[in-house]
Amino acid sequence: MDTRKYIDSLFSDYEETSALIDFKEELRSFLDERIKALVKSGMDENEAFKKATNELGDMSAVADEISRKKKQEILAEMYMKTRNYMSTWRIALYILCGTVFGFGIIVAALSGFFTGDINASLGSLLVFGVIPVLGFLFLWLTQETATHEPMDWKRALMYVIAAGVFLFGVIVFIITYFEDSAGLPYAIATLIPFILPSSAFGAFLILTEKDRSKPWVKKQREEYIKRSRERFGDPAQEERFGLFSGALWIAAIAAFILLTMLFGLKFSWLAIAAALIGQMLILATFTKTK
Amino acid sequence: MEPKLSSDLLRGHTDTIVLAMLMNGDRYGLEIYNRILERTGGQYELKVDTLYSSYKRLEKGGYITSYWGDETQGARRKYYRITDKGRELYRQNMLNWEFTLKILNNLLKEEK
C-alpha cells in the first residue's frame, strides 16, 4: 500500500489545514524512510509496511492538536444517521403495515358504499385498520433513532396490547351504538370491559416511562438548561421574568378582546403585536444584567 | 529473574529525552526515533505518536523550533532545533530527575 494513501486515510476525519498538510508530509517521509530501513535489514516490503505502520500508534491525539475534526462529520453522527437505524426487515414491515392499512380503508369504504351499512365498514376496519395501526405503534416504539434509544420489545408489546384493547373498545362502542336502536346505554356499558382498563393500563405505562434519550441529547439538554440559567443570573430574576411575561400576556389578551369588540379584528391584532414587542423588551432587560 | 524495562516510566520523560537528543545539534524526526531505539537496545516499544505529541507540545511551548531540510535527493526531512528556553527546560528537568531519583531510591529501599 502507498504510504501517502495510508496517511490520507488516517487523517480523513480532519480538516485539511496547512498545519495538517505539513504534518502529513513529515509523517510520510518518516514512514517511507523507516520502511526503507526495515527492508534493508532484510524484511520483505509488506512486512516492513505492516511493522512501520504498527509502530505509529494512535495518531489522533497529535491530529487533534493540529487540526479539527470535520464539523459535518459530527453533525452527521448526530442527525444524519437515521438511515442506519432502519434495517431491511423493518422497512418491509413499515411498508406492509402501510399497505394493509390502505387496503383496510379501501375495503371499508367500498363495503360501506355497497351495503349502506356502517357495521360492514367498521368490521373491515377492525381487522385491516387496527392491526396495521398496532404494527406501526410497535415499530415506532422499538425504533432506534438519532435521538432516542429503542424501547424494549416486551414493554412495546404491552403498549400494543393496551392500544389494541382500546381500539377494539372504540369500534365495539360504535358498532353497539349503531346496531340497536336503543344503543347509547348499551354502548356506554361496553366502555367498562375494554376502554376503561386499557386506558388505565396505558396511563400506567406512560407514567412509568423512562427517558430513552441518547446521551448526546441529554447532554445538549443539560447544556441548554445551564445556558438559560446563566442568562438569567439567578432564579429569583427568572421568576420575575415569568411574572412580568404572564402579566403582559394577560393584559394583551384582555386588550385584544376589548379592541375586537370596539373596533373589530382589523385593529385588535395590534395588541398581540405590541405584546410580542413587550416580551422581547422584557427578555432583553432581564438578560443583560449579570 | 530478568529485569524488564518500564515503558511507562520512560514515556513520562519523552519531552526530556527529545530535548537531550537535540542538545548537541539539530535532528530530524526519524533520527531521534532511531537513536532512542538504539540506546534502549530495542527494549523500549516507543510509538511514533508519543514522539510526535512531544514534538508538537515542545514546539508550541517554544522549547524547540522546526524547519524543512533542503535534501536534494530523496524525501524531505523536517529538522528540530532546541531553543534557549528548551535548554533551560532540559537542565531544569535533569535537576528534577536527579533529585527525584535520589528520593525514589530512598523510598524503594528495604526498610531495616
PDB file of C-alpha atoms in Angstrom, chain A:
ATOM      1  CA  MET A   1       0.000   0.000   0.000  1.00  0.00           C
ATOM      2  CA  ASP A   2       1.064   3.516  -0.811  1.00  0.00           C
ATOM      3  CA  THR A   3       2.168   5.464   2.291  1.00  0.00           C
ATOM      4  CA  ARG A   4       0.523   8.628   1.022  1.00  0.00           C
ATOM      5  CA  LYS A   5      -2.818   6.872   0.722  1.00  0.00           C
ATOM      6  CA  TYR A   6      -2.368   5.278   4.107  1.00  0.00           C
ATOM      7  CA  ILE A   7      -1.674   8.616   5.801  1.00  0.00           C
ATOM      8  CA  ASP A   8      -4.546  10.292   3.963  1.00  0.00           C
ATOM      9  CA  SER A   9      -6.871   7.618   5.293  1.00  0.00           C
ATOM     10  CA  LEU A  10      -5.517   8.112   8.825  1.00  0.00           C
ATOM     11  CA  PHE A  11      -6.483  11.778   8.823  1.00  0.00           C
ATOM     12  CA  SER A  12      -9.536  11.680   6.589  1.00  0.00           C
ATOM     13  CA  ASP A  13     -11.697  12.820   9.508  1.00  0.00           C
ATOM     14  CA  TYR A  14      -9.761  16.033   9.973  1.00  0.00           C
ATOM     15  CA  GLU A  15      -9.968  19.368   8.282  1.00  0.00           C
ATOM     16  CA  GLU A  16      -7.156  19.828   5.817  1.00  0.00           C
ATOM     17  CA  THR A  17      -5.399  22.782   7.462  1.00  0.00           C
ATOM     18  CA  SER A  18      -1.977  23.868   6.252  1.00  0.00           C
ATOM     19  CA  ALA A  19      -0.513  22.618   9.532  1.00  0.00           C
ATOM     20  CA  LEU A  20      -2.015  19.199   8.946  1.00  0.00           C
ATOM     21  CA  ILE A  21      -0.766  19.056   5.353  1.00  0.00           C
ATOM     22  CA  ASP A  22       2.696  19.882   6.656  1.00  0.00           C
ATOM     23  CA  PHE A  23       2.468  17.215   9.331  1.00  0.00           C
ATOM     24  CA  LYS A  24       1.248  14.612   6.857  1.00  0.00           C
ATOM     25  CA  GLU A  25       4.231  15.289   4.644  1.00  0.00           C
ATOM     26  CA  GLU A  26       6.571  14.964   7.602  1.00  0.00           C
ATOM     27  CA  LEU A  27       4.971  11.723   8.690  1.00  0.00           C
ATOM     28  CA  ARG A  28       5.138  10.355   5.178  1.00  0.00           C
ATOM     29  CA  SER A  29       8.860  10.976   4.902  1.00  0.00           C
ATOM     30  CA  PHE A  30       9.208   9.364   8.349  1.00  0.00           C
ATOM     31  CA  LEU A  31       7.285   6.270   7.256  1.00  0.00           C
ATOM     32  CA  ASP A  32       8.987   5.946   3.863  1.00  0.00           C
ATOM     33  CA  GLU A  33      12.411   6.138   5.391  1.00  0.00           C
ATOM     34  CA  ARG A  34      11.522   3.765   8.189  1.00  0.00           C
ATOM     35  CA  ILE A  35      10.175   1.196   5.729  1.00  0.00           C
ATOM     36  CA  LYS A  36      13.291   1.566   3.580  1.00  0.00           C
ATOM     37  CA  ALA A  37      15.469   0.886   6.625  1.00  0.00           C
ATOM     38  CA  LEU A  38      13.422  -2.170   7.602  1.00  0.00           C
ATOM     39  CA  VAL A  39      13.608  -3.561   4.074  1.00  0.00           C
ATOM     40  CA  LYS A  40      17.357  -3.010   4.109  1.00  0.00           C
ATOM     41  CA  SER A  41      17.561  -5.053   7.294  1.00  0.00           C
ATOM     42  CA  GLY A  42      16.023  -7.999   5.463  1.00  0.00           C
ATOM     43  CA  MET A  43      12.266  -7.672   5.761  1.00  0.00           C
ATOM     44  CA  ASP A  44      10.051  -8.002   2.745  1.00  0.00           C
ATOM     45  CA  GLU A  45       8.145  -4.910   1.722  1.00  0.00           C
ATOM     46  CA  ASN A  46       4.710  -5.866   3.039  1.00  0.00           C
ATOM     47  CA  GLU A  47       6.083  -6.933   6.374  1.00  0.00           C
ATOM     48  CA  ALA A  48       8.055  -3.716   6.669  1.00  0.00           C
ATOM     49  CA  PHE A  49       4.968  -1.645   5.869  1.00  0.00           C
ATOM     50  CA  LYS A  50       2.975  -3.508   8.488  1.00  0.00           C
ATOM     51  CA  LYS A  51       5.606  -3.093  11.147  1.00  0.00           C
ATOM     52  CA  ALA A  52       6.219   0.578  10.408  1.00  0.00           C
ATOM     53  CA  THR A  53       2.526   1.499  10.422  1.00  0.00           C
ATOM     54  CA  ASN A  54       2.036  -0.541  13.560  1.00  0.00           C
ATOM     55  CA  GLU A  55       4.734   1.485  15.279  1.00  0.00           C
ATOM     56  CA  LEU A  56       2.782   4.685  14.624  1.00  0.00           C
ATOM     57  CA  GLY A  57       0.373   4.094  17.459  1.00  0.00           C
ATOM     58  CA  ASP A  58      -2.704   6.283  17.769  1.00  0.00           C
ATOM     59  CA  MET A  59      -2.178   9.440  15.773  1.00  0.00           C
ATOM     60  CA  SER A  60      -5.494  11.005  16.727  1.00  0.00           C
ATOM     61  CA  ALA A  61      -4.047  12.798  19.765  1.00  0.00           C
ATOM     62  CA  VAL A  62      -1.484  14.553  17.588  1.00  0.00           C
ATOM     63  CA  ALA A  63      -4.059  15.265  14.918  1.00  0.00           C
ATOM     64  CA  ASP A  64      -6.416  16.787  17.488  1.00  0.00           C
ATOM     65  CA  GLU A  65      -3.693  19.272  18.361  1.00  0.00           C
ATOM     66  CA  ILE A  66      -3.033  20.226  14.776  1.00  0.00           C
ATOM     67  CA  SER A  67      -6.457  20.268  13.217  1.00  0.00           C
ATOM     68  CA  ARG A  68     -10.119  19.993  13.998  1.00  0.00           C
ATOM     69  CA  LYS A  69     -12.389  17.120  13.246  1.00  0.00           C
ATOM     70  CA  LYS A  70     -14.622  17.933  10.363  1.00  0.00           C
ATOM     71  CA  LYS A  71     -17.723  19.630  11.649  1.00  0.00           C
ATOM     72  CA  GLN A  72     -20.078  17.943   9.249  1.00  0.00           C
ATOM     73  CA  GLU A  73     -18.862  14.553  10.434  1.00  0.00           C
ATOM     74  CA  ILE A  74     -20.003  15.292  13.960  1.00  0.00           C
ATOM     75  CA  LEU A  75     -23.283  16.698  12.709  1.00  0.00           C
ATOM     76  CA  ALA A  76     -23.741  13.631  10.574  1.00  0.00           C
ATOM     77  CA  GLU A  77     -23.151  11.450  13.583  1.00  0.00           C
ATOM     78  CA  MET A  78     -25.850  13.315  15.456  1.00  0.00           C
ATOM     79  CA  TYR A  79     -28.582  13.818  12.924  1.00  0.00           C
ATOM     80  CA  MET A  80     -27.997  12.160   9.619  1.00  0.00           C
ATOM     81  CA  LYS A  81     -27.501   8.577  10.627  1.00  0.00           C
ATOM     82  CA  THR A  82     -31.194   7.771  10.824  1.00  0.00           C
ATOM     83  CA  ARG A  83     -30.868   5.603   7.781  1.00  0.00           C
ATOM     84  CA  ASN A  84     -28.531   3.270   9.627  1.00  0.00           C
ATOM     85  CA  TYR A  85     -31.202   2.518  12.216  1.00  0.00           C
ATOM     86  CA  MET A  86     -33.538   1.254   9.524  1.00  0.00           C
ATOM     87  CA  SER A  87     -32.949  -2.426   8.857  1.00  0.00           C
ATOM     88  CA  THR A  88     -34.363  -4.136   5.791  1.00  0.00           C
ATOM     89  CA  TRP A  89     -36.937  -6.170   7.686  1.00  0.00           C
ATOM     90  CA  ARG A  90     -38.137  -3.025   9.445  1.00  0.00           C
ATOM     91  CA  ILE A  91     -38.586  -1.219   6.158  1.00  0.00           C
ATOM     92  CA  ALA A  92     -40.516  -4.224   4.856  1.00  0.00           C
ATOM     93  CA  LEU A  93     -42.769  -4.238   7.923  1.00  0.00           C
ATOM     94  CA  TYR A  94     -43.433  -0.489   7.741  1.00  0.00           C
ATOM     95  CA  ILE A  95     -44.434  -0.826   4.111  1.00  0.00           C
ATOM     96  CA  LEU A  96     -46.542  -3.924   4.843  1.00  0.00           C
ATOM     97  CA  CYS A  97     -48.422  -2.110   7.618  1.00  0.00           C
ATOM     98  CA  GLY A  98     -48.993   0.861   5.346  1.00  0.00           C
ATOM     99  CA  THR A  99     -50.298  -1.333   2.550  1.00  0.00           C
ATOM    100  CA  VAL A 100     -52.635  -3.304   4.820  1.00  0.00           C
ATOM    101  CA  PHE A 101     -53.897  -0.037   6.284  1.00  0.00           C
ATOM    102  CA  GLY A 102     -54.590   1.402   2.834  1.00  0.00           C
ATOM    103  CA  PHE A 103     -56.283  -1.847   1.846  1.00  0.00           C
ATOM    104  CA  GLY A 104     -58.440  -1.683   5.014  1.00  0.00           C
ATOM    105  CA  ILE A 105     -59.545   1.888   4.249  1.00  0.00           C
ATOM    106  CA  ILE A 106     -60.481   0.998   0.673  1.00  0.00           C
ATOM    107  CA  VAL A 107     -62.357  -2.166   1.694  1.00  0.00           C
ATOM    108  CA  ALA A 108     -64.165  -0.287   4.475  1.00  0.00           C
ATOM    109  CA  ALA A 109     -65.196   2.475   2.076  1.00  0.00           C
ATOM    110  CA  LEU A 110     -66.343   0.027  -0.597  1.00  0.00           C
ATOM    111  CA  SER A 111     -68.306  -2.195   1.765  1.00  0.00           C
ATOM    112  CA  GLY A 112     -69.907   0.915   3.252  1.00  0.00           C
ATOM    113  CA  PHE A 113     -70.969   2.096  -0.204  1.00  0.00           C
ATOM    114  CA  PHE A 114     -72.272  -1.232  -1.403  1.00  0.00           C
ATOM    115  CA  THR A 115     -74.147  -2.388   1.681  1.00  0.00           C
ATOM    116  CA  GLY A 116     -75.104   1.008   3.020  1.00  0.00           C
ATOM    117  CA  ASP A 117     -74.405  -0.435   6.448  1.00  0.00           C
ATOM    118  CA  ILE A 118     -71.836   1.264   8.660  1.00  0.00           C
ATOM    119  CA  ASN A 119     -71.182  -2.003  10.502  1.00  0.00           C
ATOM    120  CA  ALA A 120     -69.758  -3.556   7.372  1.00  0.00           C
ATOM    121  CA  SER A 121     -67.188  -0.750   7.178  1.00  0.00           C
ATOM    122  CA  LEU A 122     -66.413  -0.971  10.865  1.00  0.00           C
ATOM    123  CA  GLY A 123     -65.946  -4.720  10.671  1.00  0.00           C
ATOM    124  CA  SER A 124     -63.348  -4.450   7.959  1.00  0.00           C
ATOM    125  CA  LEU A 125     -61.674  -1.540   9.777  1.00  0.00           C
ATOM    126  CA  LEU A 126     -61.481  -3.703  12.885  1.00  0.00           C
ATOM    127  CA  VAL A 127     -59.361  -6.231  11.039  1.00  0.00           C
ATOM    128  CA  PHE A 128     -57.493  -4.247   8.398  1.00  0.00           C
ATOM    129  CA  GLY A 129     -57.342  -0.902  10.193  1.00  0.00           C
ATOM    130  CA  VAL A 130     -56.466  -1.793  13.765  1.00  0.00           C
ATOM    131  CA  ILE A 131     -53.826  -4.431  13.062  1.00  0.00           C
ATOM    132  CA  PRO A 132     -51.565  -2.207  10.948  1.00  0.00           C
ATOM    133  CA  VAL A 133     -52.011   0.680  13.405  1.00  0.00           C
ATOM    134  CA  LEU A 134     -50.814  -1.617  16.173  1.00  0.00           C
ATOM    135  CA  GLY A 135     -47.982  -2.733  13.921  1.00  0.00           C
ATOM    136  CA  PHE A 136     -46.960   0.883  13.376  1.00  0.00           C
ATOM    137  CA  LEU A 137     -47.097   1.502  17.106  1.00  0.00           C
ATOM    138  CA  PHE A 138     -44.838  -1.453  17.821  1.00  0.00           C
ATOM    139  CA  LEU A 139     -42.374  -0.480  15.096  1.00  0.00           C
ATOM    140  CA  TRP A 140     -42.337   3.130  16.233  1.00  0.00           C
ATOM    141  CA  LEU A 141     -41.678   2.263  19.877  1.00  0.00           C
ATOM    142  CA  THR A 142     -38.905  -0.196  19.101  1.00  0.00           C
ATOM    143  CA  GLN A 143     -37.343   2.103  16.517  1.00  0.00           C
ATOM    144  CA  GLU A 144     -33.918   3.425  17.385  1.00  0.00           C
ATOM    145  CA  THR A 145     -33.450   6.966  16.102  1.00  0.00           C
ATOM    146  CA  ALA A 146     -30.684   9.541  16.138  1.00  0.00           C
ATOM    147  CA  THR A 147     -32.099  10.965  19.346  1.00  0.00           C
ATOM    148  CA  HIS A 148     -33.699   8.009  21.115  1.00  0.00           C
ATOM    149  CA  GLU A 149     -32.818   4.510  22.173  1.00  0.00           C
ATOM    150  CA  PRO A 150     -35.343   1.864  21.156  1.00  0.00           C
ATOM    151  CA  MET A 151     -37.867   0.603  23.672  1.00  0.00           C
ATOM    152  CA  ASP A 152     -37.550  -2.923  24.981  1.00  0.00           C
ATOM    153  CA  TRP A 153     -39.799  -5.132  22.807  1.00  0.00           C
ATOM    154  CA  LYS A 154     -41.652  -6.618  25.789  1.00  0.00           C
ATOM    155  CA  ARG A 155     -42.658  -3.191  27.001  1.00  0.00           C
ATOM    156  CA  ALA A 156     -43.594  -2.163  23.476  1.00  0.00           C
ATOM    157  CA  LEU A 157     -45.781  -5.250  23.295  1.00  0.00           C
ATOM    158  CA  MET A 158     -47.630  -4.138  26.441  1.00  0.00           C
ATOM    159  CA  TYR A 159     -48.318  -0.783  24.781  1.00  0.00           C
ATOM    160  CA  VAL A 160     -49.605  -2.632  21.745  1.00  0.00           C
ATOM    161  CA  ILE A 161     -51.948  -4.742  23.904  1.00  0.00           C
ATOM    162  CA  ALA A 162     -53.277  -1.654  25.685  1.00  0.00           C
ATOM    163  CA  ALA A 163     -53.782   0.189  22.396  1.00  0.00           C
ATOM    164  CA  GLY A 164     -55.304  -2.877  20.787  1.00  0.00           C
ATOM    165  CA  VAL A 165     -57.897  -3.336  23.522  1.00  0.00           C
ATOM    166  CA  PHE A 166     -58.596   0.401  23.437  1.00  0.00           C
ATOM    167  CA  LEU A 167     -59.171   0.491  19.678  1.00  0.00           C
ATOM    168  CA  PHE A 168     -61.246  -2.678  19.861  1.00  0.00           C
ATOM    169  CA  GLY A 169     -63.339  -0.969  22.561  1.00  0.00           C
ATOM    170  CA  VAL A 170     -63.827   2.100  20.390  1.00  0.00           C
ATOM    171  CA  ILE A 171     -65.092   0.042  17.481  1.00  0.00           C
ATOM    172  CA  VAL A 172     -67.300  -2.115  19.704  1.00  0.00           C
ATOM    173  CA  PHE A 173     -68.732   1.100  21.143  1.00  0.00           C
ATOM    174  CA  ILE A 174     -69.568   2.439  17.711  1.00  0.00           C
ATOM    175  CA  ILE A 175     -70.986  -0.886  16.489  1.00  0.00           C
ATOM    176  CA  THR A 176     -73.166  -1.260  19.562  1.00  0.00           C
ATOM    177  CA  TYR A 177     -74.341   2.308  19.226  1.00  0.00           C
ATOM    178  CA  PHE A 178     -75.487   1.776  15.660  1.00  0.00           C
ATOM    179  CA  GLU A 179     -76.584  -1.844  15.960  1.00  0.00           C
ATOM    180  CA  ASP A 180     -79.502  -1.456  18.374  1.00  0.00           C
ATOM    181  CA  SER A 181     -81.852   1.406  18.174  1.00  0.00           C
ATOM    182  CA  ALA A 182     -81.621   1.799  21.947  1.00  0.00           C
ATOM    183  CA  GLY A 183     -77.866   1.892  21.538  1.00  0.00           C
ATOM    184  CA  LEU A 184     -76.380   4.511  23.801  1.00  0.00           C
ATOM    185  CA  PRO A 185     -76.781   2.874  27.254  1.00  0.00           C
ATOM    186  CA  TYR A 186     -75.515  -0.454  25.895  1.00  0.00           C
ATOM    187  CA  ALA A 187     -72.713   1.297  24.100  1.00  0.00           C
ATOM    188  CA  ILE A 188     -71.672   3.067  27.284  1.00  0.00           C
ATOM    189  CA  ALA A 189     -71.702  -0.262  29.079  1.00  0.00           C
ATOM    190  CA  THR A 190     -69.120  -1.607  26.625  1.00  0.00           C
ATOM    191  CA  LEU A 191     -66.667   1.034  27.869  1.00  0.00           C
ATOM    192  CA  ILE A 192     -66.227  -0.901  31.113  1.00  0.00           C
ATOM    193  CA  PRO A 193     -64.554  -4.098  29.858  1.00  0.00           C
ATOM    194  CA  PHE A 194     -62.447  -2.537  27.099  1.00  0.00           C
ATOM    195  CA  ILE A 195     -61.763   1.186  27.110  1.00  0.00           C
ATOM    196  CA  LEU A 196     -61.558   1.684  30.854  1.00  0.00           C
ATOM    197  CA  PRO A 197     -58.961  -0.994  31.706  1.00  0.00           C
ATOM    198  CA  SER A 198     -56.906  -0.338  28.594  1.00  0.00           C
ATOM    199  CA  SER A 199     -56.818   3.406  29.333  1.00  0.00           C
ATOM    200  CA  ALA A 200     -55.733   2.691  32.896  1.00  0.00           C
ATOM    201  CA  PHE A 201     -53.036   0.301  31.715  1.00  0.00           C
ATOM    202  CA  GLY A 202     -51.890   2.770  29.055  1.00  0.00           C
ATOM    203  CA  ALA A 203     -51.720   5.586  31.596  1.00  0.00           C
ATOM    204  CA  PHE A 204     -49.704   3.358  33.911  1.00  0.00           C
ATOM    205  CA  LEU A 205     -47.256   2.581  31.115  1.00  0.00           C
ATOM    206  CA  ILE A 206     -46.881   6.218  30.095  1.00  0.00           C
ATOM    207  CA  LEU A 207     -46.381   7.410  33.668  1.00  0.00           C
ATOM    208  CA  THR A 208     -43.722   4.787  34.381  1.00  0.00           C
ATOM    209  CA  GLU A 209     -41.876   5.528  31.157  1.00  0.00           C
ATOM    210  CA  LYS A 210     -38.144   6.080  31.342  1.00  0.00           C
ATOM    211  CA  ASP A 211     -36.233   8.716  29.422  1.00  0.00           C
ATOM    212  CA  ARG A 212     -34.855   6.969  26.371  1.00  0.00           C
ATOM    213  CA  SER A 213     -32.936   9.958  25.018  1.00  0.00           C
ATOM    214  CA  LYS A 214     -29.441   9.247  23.800  1.00  0.00           C
ATOM    215  CA  PRO A 215     -26.528  10.544  25.851  1.00  0.00           C
ATOM    216  CA  TRP A 216     -25.766  13.382  23.473  1.00  0.00           C
ATOM    217  CA  VAL A 217     -29.375  14.556  23.611  1.00  0.00           C
ATOM    218  CA  LYS A 218     -29.281  14.570  27.404  1.00  0.00           C
ATOM    219  CA  LYS A 219     -26.023  16.487  27.331  1.00  0.00           C
ATOM    220  CA  GLN A 220     -27.466  19.011  24.925  1.00  0.00           C
ATOM    221  CA  ARG A 221     -30.479  19.452  27.171  1.00  0.00           C
ATOM    222  CA  GLU A 222     -28.322  19.952  30.242  1.00  0.00           C
ATOM    223  CA  GLU A 223     -26.256  22.489  28.373  1.00  0.00           C
ATOM    224  CA  TYR A 224     -29.387  24.304  27.311  1.00  0.00           C
ATOM    225  CA  ILE A 225     -30.640  24.441  30.903  1.00  0.00           C
ATOM    226  CA  LYS A 226     -27.251  25.650  32.083  1.00  0.00           C
ATOM    227  CA  ARG A 227     -27.144  28.327  29.427  1.00  0.00           C
ATOM    228  CA  SER A 228     -30.620  29.601  30.226  1.00  0.00           C
ATOM    229  CA  ARG A 229     -29.704  29.656  33.895  1.00  0.00           C
ATOM    230  CA  GLU A 230     -26.579  31.655  33.140  1.00  0.00           C
ATOM    231  CA  ARG A 231     -28.609  34.033  31.037  1.00  0.00           C
ATOM    232  CA  PHE A 232     -30.912  34.905  33.864  1.00  0.00           C
ATOM    233  CA  GLY A 233     -28.248  35.091  36.518  1.00  0.00           C
ATOM    234  CA  ASP A 234     -30.319  33.947  39.477  1.00  0.00           C
ATOM    235  CA  PRO A 235     -33.574  32.027  39.924  1.00  0.00           C
ATOM    236  CA  ALA A 236     -35.375  34.961  41.541  1.00  0.00           C
ATOM    237  CA  GLN A 237     -34.798  37.022  38.434  1.00  0.00           C
ATOM    238  CA  GLU A 238     -36.091  34.201  36.278  1.00  0.00           C
ATOM    239  CA  GLU A 239     -39.219  34.104  38.394  1.00  0.00           C
ATOM    240  CA  ARG A 240     -39.722  37.834  37.999  1.00  0.00           C
ATOM    241  CA  PHE A 241     -39.282  37.400  34.279  1.00  0.00           C
ATOM    242  CA  GLY A 242     -42.042  34.786  34.319  1.00  0.00           C
ATOM    243  CA  LEU A 243     -44.387  37.005  36.289  1.00  0.00           C
ATOM    244  CA  PHE A 244     -43.811  40.015  34.056  1.00  0.00           C
ATOM    245  CA  SER A 245     -44.389  37.935  30.951  1.00  0.00           C
ATOM    246  CA  GLY A 246     -47.561  36.443  32.389  1.00  0.00           C
ATOM    247  CA  ALA A 247     -48.950  39.844  33.303  1.00  0.00           C
ATOM    248  CA  LEU A 248     -48.061  41.187  29.868  1.00  0.00           C
ATOM    249  CA  TRP A 249     -49.912  38.417  28.052  1.00  0.00           C
ATOM    250  CA  ILE A 250     -52.999  38.577  30.235  1.00  0.00           C
ATOM    251  CA  ALA A 251     -53.143  42.303  29.531  1.00  0.00           C
ATOM    252  CA  ALA A 252     -52.589  41.666  25.820  1.00  0.00           C
ATOM    253  CA  ILE A 253     -55.439  39.144  25.622  1.00  0.00           C
ATOM    254  CA  ALA A 254     -57.754  41.465  27.513  1.00  0.00           C
ATOM    255  CA  ALA A 255     -56.819  44.325  25.185  1.00  0.00           C
ATOM    256  CA  PHE A 256     -57.333  42.053  22.199  1.00  0.00           C
ATOM    257  CA  ILE A 257     -60.858  41.134  23.287  1.00  0.00           C
ATOM    258  CA  LEU A 258     -61.709  44.714  24.132  1.00  0.00           C
ATOM    259  CA  LEU A 259     -60.353  46.064  20.842  1.00  0.00           C
ATOM    260  CA  THR A 260     -62.178  43.364  18.893  1.00  0.00           C
ATOM    261  CA  MET A 261     -65.456  44.391  20.477  1.00  0.00           C
ATOM    262  CA  LEU A 262     -64.811  48.116  19.987  1.00  0.00           C
ATOM    263  CA  PHE A 263     -63.076  48.270  16.594  1.00  0.00           C
ATOM    264  CA  GLY A 264     -63.144  44.736  15.171  1.00  0.00           C
ATOM    265  CA  LEU A 265     -60.330  42.380  14.114  1.00  0.00           C
ATOM    266  CA  LYS A 266     -58.855  44.966  11.785  1.00  0.00           C
ATOM    267  CA  PHE A 267     -57.172  46.719  14.696  1.00  0.00           C
ATOM    268  CA  SER A 268     -57.268  44.326  17.622  1.00  0.00           C
ATOM    269  CA  TRP A 269     -54.316  42.224  16.322  1.00  0.00           C
ATOM    270  CA  LEU A 270     -52.119  45.183  17.190  1.00  0.00           C
ATOM    271  CA  ALA A 271     -52.484  44.177  20.845  1.00  0.00           C
ATOM    272  CA  ILE A 272     -50.743  40.855  20.096  1.00  0.00           C
ATOM    273  CA  ALA A 273     -48.002  42.566  18.119  1.00  0.00           C
ATOM    274  CA  ALA A 274     -47.460  45.027  20.960  1.00  0.00           C
ATOM    275  CA  ALA A 275     -47.292  42.153  23.442  1.00  0.00           C
ATOM    276  CA  LEU A 276     -44.649  40.393  21.300  1.00  0.00           C
ATOM    277  CA  ILE A 277     -42.534  43.540  21.287  1.00  0.00           C
ATOM    278  CA  GLY A 278     -43.062  43.892  25.025  1.00  0.00           C
ATOM    279  CA  GLN A 279     -41.978  40.283  25.548  1.00  0.00           C
ATOM    280  CA  MET A 280     -38.752  40.878  23.659  1.00  0.00           C
ATOM    281  CA  LEU A 281     -38.047  44.020  25.691  1.00  0.00           C
ATOM    282  CA  ILE A 282     -38.648  42.125  28.935  1.00  0.00           C
ATOM    283  CA  LEU A 283     -36.289  39.385  27.830  1.00  0.00           C
ATOM    284  CA  ALA A 284     -33.682  41.967  26.877  1.00  0.00           C
ATOM    285  CA  THR A 285     -33.841  43.813  30.203  1.00  0.00           C
ATOM    286  CA  PHE A 286     -33.723  40.610  32.219  1.00  0.00           C
ATOM    287  CA  THR A 287     -30.814  39.048  30.409  1.00  0.00           C
ATOM    288  CA  LYS A 288     -28.477  41.998  30.076  1.00  0.00           C
ATOM    289  CA  THR A 289     -27.519  42.366  33.761  1.00  0.00           C
ATOM    290  CA  LYS A 290     -25.327  39.792  35.374  1.00  0.00           C
TER     291      LYS A 290
END
